[in-house]
Amino acid sequence: MTEKLLDENIVNQVREVFDQLGQPVEVLYFGRETGCEYCDDTLQLAEEVVAISDKLSLRKYDIDEDAALALEYNIDKVPGLVFAGRDGEQVLDYGVRMAGIPSGHEFSSLIHDLLLVSSRDSGLSQETRQFLKEIQEPVLLQVFITPT
């Protein structure tokens, strides 16, 4: 049996935070069998986090075997995670993605992303929402981090 990545103290803390989960969230994991240093650990972490709440679910995909789906969700790096709403059988894509293993400080970003998607609200002000509606050309926003 593989050793758990999350100890009981962390699981209990996350469980308390997950009391704030609103609507169901589905995590779509994209990995690769070979040539991906952090895929196994990312999948295990996703499985452990999703197991903490019945409002969370996980679907696993291979970026090569499921290339059309990866393209649909704009996943071009592995490991890759999509955080989507779930409404019955319908997947609600809010464009929230994570590439790489969410360890260290990024673990809190993972938890925050799940809460954000479950709330179905970005938290942006009306002024910001109006500004974004007026953008006429596609914008790609990426935030890069490095574990140090």
JSON list of C-alpha atoms in Angstrom, two decimals:
[
{"chain": "A", "resi": 1, "resn": "MET", "atom": "CA", "xyz": [0.00, 0.00, 0.00]},
{"chain": "A", "resi": 2, "resn": "THR", "atom": "CA", "xyz": [1.26, 3.46, -0.91]},
{"chain": "A", "resi": 3, "resn": "GLU", "atom": "CA", "xyz": [1.92, 5.77, 2.01]},
{"chain": "A", "resi": 4, "resn": "LYS", "atom": "CA", "xyz": [-0.64, 8.57, 2.27]},
{"chain": "A", "resi": 5, "resn": "LEU", "atom": "CA", "xyz": [0.49, 12.03, 1.26]},
{"chain": "A", "resi": 6, "resn": "LEU", "atom": "CA", "xyz": [-1.89, 13.79, 3.67]},
{"chain": "A", "resi": 7, "resn": "ASP", "atom": "CA", "xyz": [-1.56, 13.07, 7.36]},
{"chain": "A", "resi": 8, "resn": "GLU", "atom": "CA", "xyz": [-4.63, 12.94, 9.62]},
{"chain": "A", "resi": 9, "resn": "ASN", "atom": "CA", "xyz": [-4.05, 16.47, 10.94]},
{"chain": "A", "resi": 10, "resn": "ILE", "atom": "CA", "xyz": [-4.14, 17.93, 7.41]},
{"chain": "A", "resi": 11, "resn": "VAL", "atom": "CA", "xyz": [-7.18, 15.83, 6.47]},
{"chain": "A", "resi": 12, "resn": "ASN", "atom": "CA", "xyz": [-9.05, 17.14, 9.53]},
{"chain": "A", "resi": 13, "resn": "GLN", "atom": "CA", "xyz": [-8.14, 20.74, 8.69]},
{"chain": "A", "resi": 14, "resn": "VAL", "atom": "CA", "xyz": [-9.24, 20.32, 5.09]},
{"chain": "A", "resi": 15, "resn": "ARG", "atom": "CA", "xyz": [-12.46, 18.61, 6.22]},
{"chain": "A", "resi": 16, "resn": "GLU", "atom": "CA", "xyz": [-13.30, 21.71, 8.30]},
{"chain": "A", "resi": 17, "resn": "VAL", "atom": "CA", "xyz": [-12.64, 23.99, 5.32]},
{"chain": "A", "resi": 18, "resn": "PHE", "atom": "CA", "xyz": [-14.74, 21.73, 3.09]},
{"chain": "A", "resi": 19, "resn": "ASP", "atom": "CA", "xyz": [-17.74, 22.42, 5.34]},
{"chain": "A", "resi": 20, "resn": "GLN", "atom": "CA", "xyz": [-17.93, 25.59, 3.19]},
{"chain": "A", "resi": 21, "resn": "LEU", "atom": "CA", "xyz": [-18.35, 23.62, -0.06]},
{"chain": "A", "resi": 22, "resn": "GLY", "atom": "CA", "xyz": [-21.58, 24.59, -1.77]},
{"chain": "A", "resi": 23, "resn": "GLN", "atom": "CA", "xyz": [-22.30, 22.83, -5.05]},
{"chain": "A", "resi": 24, "resn": "PRO", "atom": "CA", "xyz": [-20.66, 19.61, -6.31]},
{"chain": "A", "resi": 25, "resn": "VAL", "atom": "CA", "xyz": [-17.24, 19.88, -7.94]},
{"chain": "A", "resi": 26, "resn": "GLU", "atom": "CA", "xyz": [-15.65, 17.44, -10.34]},
{"chain": "A", "resi": 27, "resn": "VAL", "atom": "CA", "xyz": [-11.89, 17.29, -10.70]},
{"chain": "A", "resi": 28, "resn": "LEU", "atom": "CA", "xyz": [-10.66, 16.08, -14.06]},
{"chain": "A", "resi": 29, "resn": "TYR", "atom": "CA", "xyz": [-7.12, 14.72, -13.81]},
{"chain": "A", "resi": 30, "resn": "PHE", "atom": "CA", "xyz": [-4.99, 14.44, -16.94]},
{"chain": "A", "resi": 31, "resn": "GLY", "atom": "CA", "xyz": [-1.77, 12.47, -16.72]},
{"chain": "A", "resi": 32, "resn": "ARG", "atom": "CA", "xyz": [0.48, 10.16, -18.65]},
{"chain": "A", "resi": 33, "resn": "GLU", "atom": "CA", "xyz": [1.68, 6.63, -17.87]},
{"chain": "A", "resi": 34, "resn": "THR", "atom": "CA", "xyz": [5.32, 7.32, -18.69]},
{"chain": "A", "resi": 35, "resn": "GLY", "atom": "CA", "xyz": [7.51, 10.39, -18.90]},
{"chain": "A", "resi": 36, "resn": "CYS", "atom": "CA", "xyz": [5.68, 12.33, -16.21]},
{"chain": "A", "resi": 37, "resn": "GLU", "atom": "CA", "xyz": [7.65, 12.79, -13.01]},
{"chain": "A", "resi": 38, "resn": "TYR", "atom": "CA", "xyz": [4.77, 14.05, -10.84]},
{"chain": "A", "resi": 39, "resn": "CYS", "atom": "CA", "xyz": [1.72, 12.36, -12.37]},
{"chain": "A", "resi": 40, "resn": "ASP", "atom": "CA", "xyz": [1.46, 9.52, -9.85]},
{"chain": "A", "resi": 41, "resn": "ASP", "atom": "CA", "xyz": [1.82, 11.81, -6.84]},
{"chain": "A", "resi": 42, "resn": "THR", "atom": "CA", "xyz": [-0.63, 14.35, -8.29]},
{"chain": "A", "resi": 43, "resn": "LEU", "atom": "CA", "xyz": [-3.21, 11.64, -8.92]},
{"chain": "A", "resi": 44, "resn": "GLN", "atom": "CA", "xyz": [-2.75, 10.24, -5.41]},
{"chain": "A", "resi": 45, "resn": "LEU", "atom": "CA", "xyz": [-3.08, 13.73, -3.90]},
{"chain": "A", "resi": 46, "resn": "ALA", "atom": "CA", "xyz": [-6.23, 14.41, -5.94]},
{"chain": "A", "resi": 47, "resn": "GLU", "atom": "CA", "xyz": [-7.71, 11.08, -4.83]},
{"chain": "A", "resi": 48, "resn": "GLU", "atom": "CA", "xyz": [-6.96, 11.81, -1.17]},
{"chain": "A", "resi": 49, "resn": "VAL", "atom": "CA", "xyz": [-8.42, 15.33, -1.33]},
{"chain": "A", "resi": 50, "resn": "VAL", "atom": "CA", "xyz": [-11.57, 14.28, -3.20]},
{"chain": "A", "resi": 51, "resn": "ALA", "atom": "CA", "xyz": [-12.16, 11.49, -0.65]},
{"chain": "A", "resi": 52, "resn": "ILE", "atom": "CA", "xyz": [-12.54, 14.10, 2.10]},
{"chain": "A", "resi": 53, "resn": "SER", "atom": "CA", "xyz": [-15.95, 15.31, 0.90]},
{"chain": "A", "resi": 54, "resn": "ASP", "atom": "CA", "xyz": [-18.89, 13.68, -0.85]},
{"chain": "A", "resi": 55, "resn": "LYS", "atom": "CA", "xyz": [-19.37, 16.95, -2.79]},
{"chain": "A", "resi": 56, "resn": "LEU", "atom": "CA", "xyz": [-16.17, 16.20, -4.71]},
{"chain": "A", "resi": 57, "resn": "SER", "atom": "CA", "xyz": [-15.55, 13.65, -7.44]},
{"chain": "A", "resi": 58, "resn": "LEU", "atom": "CA", "xyz": [-12.63, 12.73, -9.66]},
{"chain": "A", "resi": 59, "resn": "ARG", "atom": "CA", "xyz": [-12.31, 11.51, -13.22]},
{"chain": "A", "resi": 60, "resn": "LYS", "atom": "CA", "xyz": [-8.97, 10.27, -14.55]},
{"chain": "A", "resi": 61, "resn": "TYR", "atom": "CA", "xyz": [-7.78, 10.71, -18.11]},
{"chain": "A", "resi": 62, "resn": "ASP", "atom": "CA", "xyz": [-4.62, 10.05, -20.09]},
{"chain": "A", "resi": 63, "resn": "ILE", "atom": "CA", "xyz": [-3.58, 13.12, -22.09]},
{"chain": "A", "resi": 64, "resn": "ASP", "atom": "CA", "xyz": [-2.56, 10.93, -25.04]},
{"chain": "A", "resi": 65, "resn": "GLU", "atom": "CA", "xyz": [-5.45, 8.45, -25.07]},
{"chain": "A", "resi": 66, "resn": "ASP", "atom": "CA", "xyz": [-7.98, 11.19, -24.33]},
{"chain": "A", "resi": 67, "resn": "ALA", "atom": "CA", "xyz": [-6.35, 13.84, -26.53]},
{"chain": "A", "resi": 68, "resn": "ALA", "atom": "CA", "xyz": [-9.64, 15.25, -27.84]},
{"chain": "A", "resi": 69, "resn": "LEU", "atom": "CA", "xyz": [-10.92, 15.80, -24.30]},
{"chain": "A", "resi": 70, "resn": "ALA", "atom": "CA", "xyz": [-7.60, 17.33, -23.24]},
{"chain": "A", "resi": 71, "resn": "LEU", "atom": "CA", "xyz": [-7.86, 19.71, -26.20]},
{"chain": "A", "resi": 72, "resn": "GLU", "atom": "CA", "xyz": [-11.45, 20.56, -25.29]},
{"chain": "A", "resi": 73, "resn": "TYR", "atom": "CA", "xyz": [-10.29, 21.56, -21.80]},
{"chain": "A", "resi": 74, "resn": "ASN", "atom": "CA", "xyz": [-7.11, 23.25, -23.06]},
{"chain": "A", "resi": 75, "resn": "ILE", "atom": "CA", "xyz": [-4.87, 20.85, -21.17]},
{"chain": "A", "resi": 76, "resn": "ASP", "atom": "CA", "xyz": [-1.42, 20.72, -22.74]},
{"chain": "A", "resi": 77, "resn": "LYS", "atom": "CA", "xyz": [0.73, 19.88, -19.69]},
{"chain": "A", "resi": 78, "resn": "VAL", "atom": "CA", "xyz": [0.79, 16.91, -17.36]},
{"chain": "A", "resi": 79, "resn": "PRO", "atom": "CA", "xyz": [-0.11, 16.51, -14.69]},
{"chain": "A", "resi": 80, "resn": "GLY", "atom": "CA", "xyz": [-3.09, 18.75, -15.32]},
{"chain": "A", "resi": 81, "resn": "LEU", "atom": "CA", "xyz": [-6.20, 19.35, -13.26]},
{"chain": "A", "resi": 82, "resn": "VAL", "atom": "CA", "xyz": [-9.52, 20.87, -14.31]},
{"chain": "A", "resi": 83, "resn": "PHE", "atom": "CA", "xyz": [-11.88, 22.08, -11.58]},
{"chain": "A", "resi": 84, "resn": "ALA", "atom": "CA", "xyz": [-15.43, 21.99, -12.90]},
{"chain": "A", "resi": 85, "resn": "GLY", "atom": "CA", "xyz": [-18.88, 22.26, -11.46]},
{"chain": "A", "resi": 86, "resn": "ARG", "atom": "CA", "xyz": [-21.13, 19.25, -11.57]},
{"chain": "A", "resi": 87, "resn": "ASP", "atom": "CA", "xyz": [-24.88, 19.57, -12.11]},
{"chain": "A", "resi": 88, "resn": "GLY", "atom": "CA", "xyz": [-26.28, 16.07, -12.46]},
{"chain": "A", "resi": 89, "resn": "GLU", "atom": "CA", "xyz": [-24.51, 14.68, -15.53]},
{"chain": "A", "resi": 90, "resn": "GLN", "atom": "CA", "xyz": [-23.58, 18.14, -16.82]},
{"chain": "A", "resi": 91, "resn": "VAL", "atom": "CA", "xyz": [-20.01, 19.40, -16.33]},
{"chain": "A", "resi": 92, "resn": "LEU", "atom": "CA", "xyz": [-19.82, 23.18, -15.86]},
{"chain": "A", "resi": 93, "resn": "ASP", "atom": "CA", "xyz": [-16.44, 24.45, -17.03]},
{"chain": "A", "resi": 94, "resn": "TYR", "atom": "CA", "xyz": [-15.39, 27.67, -15.32]},
{"chain": "A", "resi": 95, "resn": "GLY", "atom": "CA", "xyz": [-11.91, 27.67, -16.86]},
{"chain": "A", "resi": 96, "resn": "VAL", "atom": "CA", "xyz": [-10.07, 26.89, -13.61]},
{"chain": "A", "resi": 97, "resn": "ARG", "atom": "CA", "xyz": [-6.95, 24.81, -14.29]},
{"chain": "A", "resi": 98, "resn": "MET", "atom": "CA", "xyz": [-3.80, 23.75, -12.51]},
{"chain": "A", "resi": 99, "resn": "ALA", "atom": "CA", "xyz": [-0.68, 22.30, -14.12]},
{"chain": "A", "resi": 100, "resn": "GLY", "atom": "CA", "xyz": [1.89, 20.46, -12.06]},
{"chain": "A", "resi": 101, "resn": "ILE", "atom": "CA", "xyz": [1.68, 18.99, -8.60]},
{"chain": "A", "resi": 102, "resn": "PRO", "atom": "CA", "xyz": [-0.14, 21.21, -6.08]},
{"chain": "A", "resi": 103, "resn": "SER", "atom": "CA", "xyz": [2.32, 20.71, -3.24]},
{"chain": "A", "resi": 104, "resn": "GLY", "atom": "CA", "xyz": [3.70, 23.14, -0.71]},
{"chain": "A", "resi": 105, "resn": "HIS", "atom": "CA", "xyz": [2.01, 26.55, -0.94]},
{"chain": "A", "resi": 106, "resn": "GLU", "atom": "CA", "xyz": [0.12, 25.39, -4.03]},
{"chain": "A", "resi": 107, "resn": "PHE", "atom": "CA", "xyz": [-1.84, 22.93, -1.88]},
{"chain": "A", "resi": 108, "resn": "SER", "atom": "CA", "xyz": [-3.77, 25.86, -0.41]},
{"chain": "A", "resi": 109, "resn": "SER", "atom": "CA", "xyz": [-4.46, 27.05, -3.98]},
{"chain": "A", "resi": 110, "resn": "LEU", "atom": "CA", "xyz": [-5.92, 23.63, -4.74]},
{"chain": "A", "resi": 111, "resn": "ILE", "atom": "CA", "xyz": [-8.25, 23.85, -1.75]},
{"chain": "A", "resi": 112, "resn": "HIS", "atom": "CA", "xyz": [-9.19, 27.45, -2.60]},
{"chain": "A", "resi": 113, "resn": "ASP", "atom": "CA", "xyz": [-9.94, 26.49, -6.23]},
{"chain": "A", "resi": 114, "resn": "LEU", "atom": "CA", "xyz": [-12.30, 23.74, -5.06]},
{"chain": "A", "resi": 115, "resn": "LEU", "atom": "CA", "xyz": [-14.12, 26.18, -2.77]},
{"chain": "A", "resi": 116, "resn": "LEU", "atom": "CA", "xyz": [-14.30, 28.81, -5.51]},
{"chain": "A", "resi": 117, "resn": "VAL", "atom": "CA", "xyz": [-15.80, 26.43, -8.07]},
{"chain": "A", "resi": 118, "resn": "SER", "atom": "CA", "xyz": [-18.24, 25.03, -5.50]},
{"chain": "A", "resi": 119, "resn": "SER", "atom": "CA", "xyz": [-19.52, 28.54, -4.78]},
{"chain": "A", "resi": 120, "resn": "ARG", "atom": "CA", "xyz": [-20.24, 29.15, -8.49]},
{"chain": "A", "resi": 121, "resn": "ASP", "atom": "CA", "xyz": [-19.08, 32.74, -7.94]},
{"chain": "A", "resi": 122, "resn": "SER", "atom": "CA", "xyz": [-15.71, 34.31, -8.72]},
{"chain": "A", "resi": 123, "resn": "GLY", "atom": "CA", "xyz": [-15.99, 36.92, -5.99]},
{"chain": "A", "resi": 124, "resn": "LEU", "atom": "CA", "xyz": [-15.18, 39.66, -8.51]},
{"chain": "A", "resi": 125, "resn": "SER", "atom": "CA", "xyz": [-16.77, 43.07, -8.07]},
{"chain": "A", "resi": 126, "resn": "GLN", "atom": "CA", "xyz": [-19.48, 44.25, -10.48]},
{"chain": "A", "resi": 127, "resn": "GLU", "atom": "CA", "xyz": [-17.02, 46.83, -11.83]},
{"chain": "A", "resi": 128, "resn": "THR", "atom": "CA", "xyz": [-14.48, 44.13, -12.66]},
{"chain": "A", "resi": 129, "resn": "ARG", "atom": "CA", "xyz": [-17.15, 41.89, -14.19]},
{"chain": "A", "resi": 130, "resn": "GLN", "atom": "CA", "xyz": [-18.26, 44.76, -16.44]},
{"chain": "A", "resi": 131, "resn": "PHE", "atom": "CA", "xyz": [-14.68, 45.49, -17.46]},
{"chain": "A", "resi": 132, "resn": "LEU", "atom": "CA", "xyz": [-14.15, 41.83, -18.39]},
{"chain": "A", "resi": 133, "resn": "LYS", "atom": "CA", "xyz": [-17.37, 41.76, -20.45]},
{"chain": "A", "resi": 134, "resn": "GLU", "atom": "CA", "xyz": [-15.99, 44.59, -22.56]},
{"chain": "A", "resi": 135, "resn": "ILE", "atom": "CA", "xyz": [-12.82, 42.75, -23.56]},
{"chain": "A", "resi": 136, "resn": "GLN", "atom": "CA", "xyz": [-13.12, 42.01, -27.27]},
{"chain": "A", "resi": 137, "resn": "GLU", "atom": "CA", "xyz": [-10.10, 39.77, -27.89]},
{"chain": "A", "resi": 138, "resn": "PRO", "atom": "CA", "xyz": [-9.16, 36.46, -26.28]},
{"chain": "A", "resi": 139, "resn": "VAL", "atom": "CA", "xyz": [-6.83, 36.75, -23.30]},
{"chain": "A", "resi": 140, "resn": "LEU", "atom": "CA", "xyz": [-4.68, 33.93, -21.96]},
{"chain": "A", "resi": 141, "resn": "LEU", "atom": "CA", "xyz": [-3.84, 34.42, -18.30]},
{"chain": "A", "resi": 142, "resn": "GLN", "atom": "CA", "xyz": [-1.30, 32.07, -16.79]},
{"chain": "A", "resi": 143, "resn": "VAL", "atom": "CA", "xyz": [0.29, 32.24, -13.37]},
{"chain": "A", "resi": 144, "resn": "PHE", "atom": "CA", "xyz": [3.62, 30.48, -13.05]},
{"chain": "A", "resi": 145, "resn": "ILE", "atom": "CA", "xyz": [5.09, 29.33, -9.78]},
{"chain": "A", "resi": 146, "resn": "THR", "atom": "CA", "xyz": [8.16, 27.40, -8.85]},
{"chain": "A", "resi": 147, "resn": "PRO", "atom": "CA", "xyz": [8.62, 25.26, -5.78]},
{"chain": "A", "resi": 148, "resn": "THR", "atom": "CA", "xyz": [11.56, 26.64, -3.81]}
]
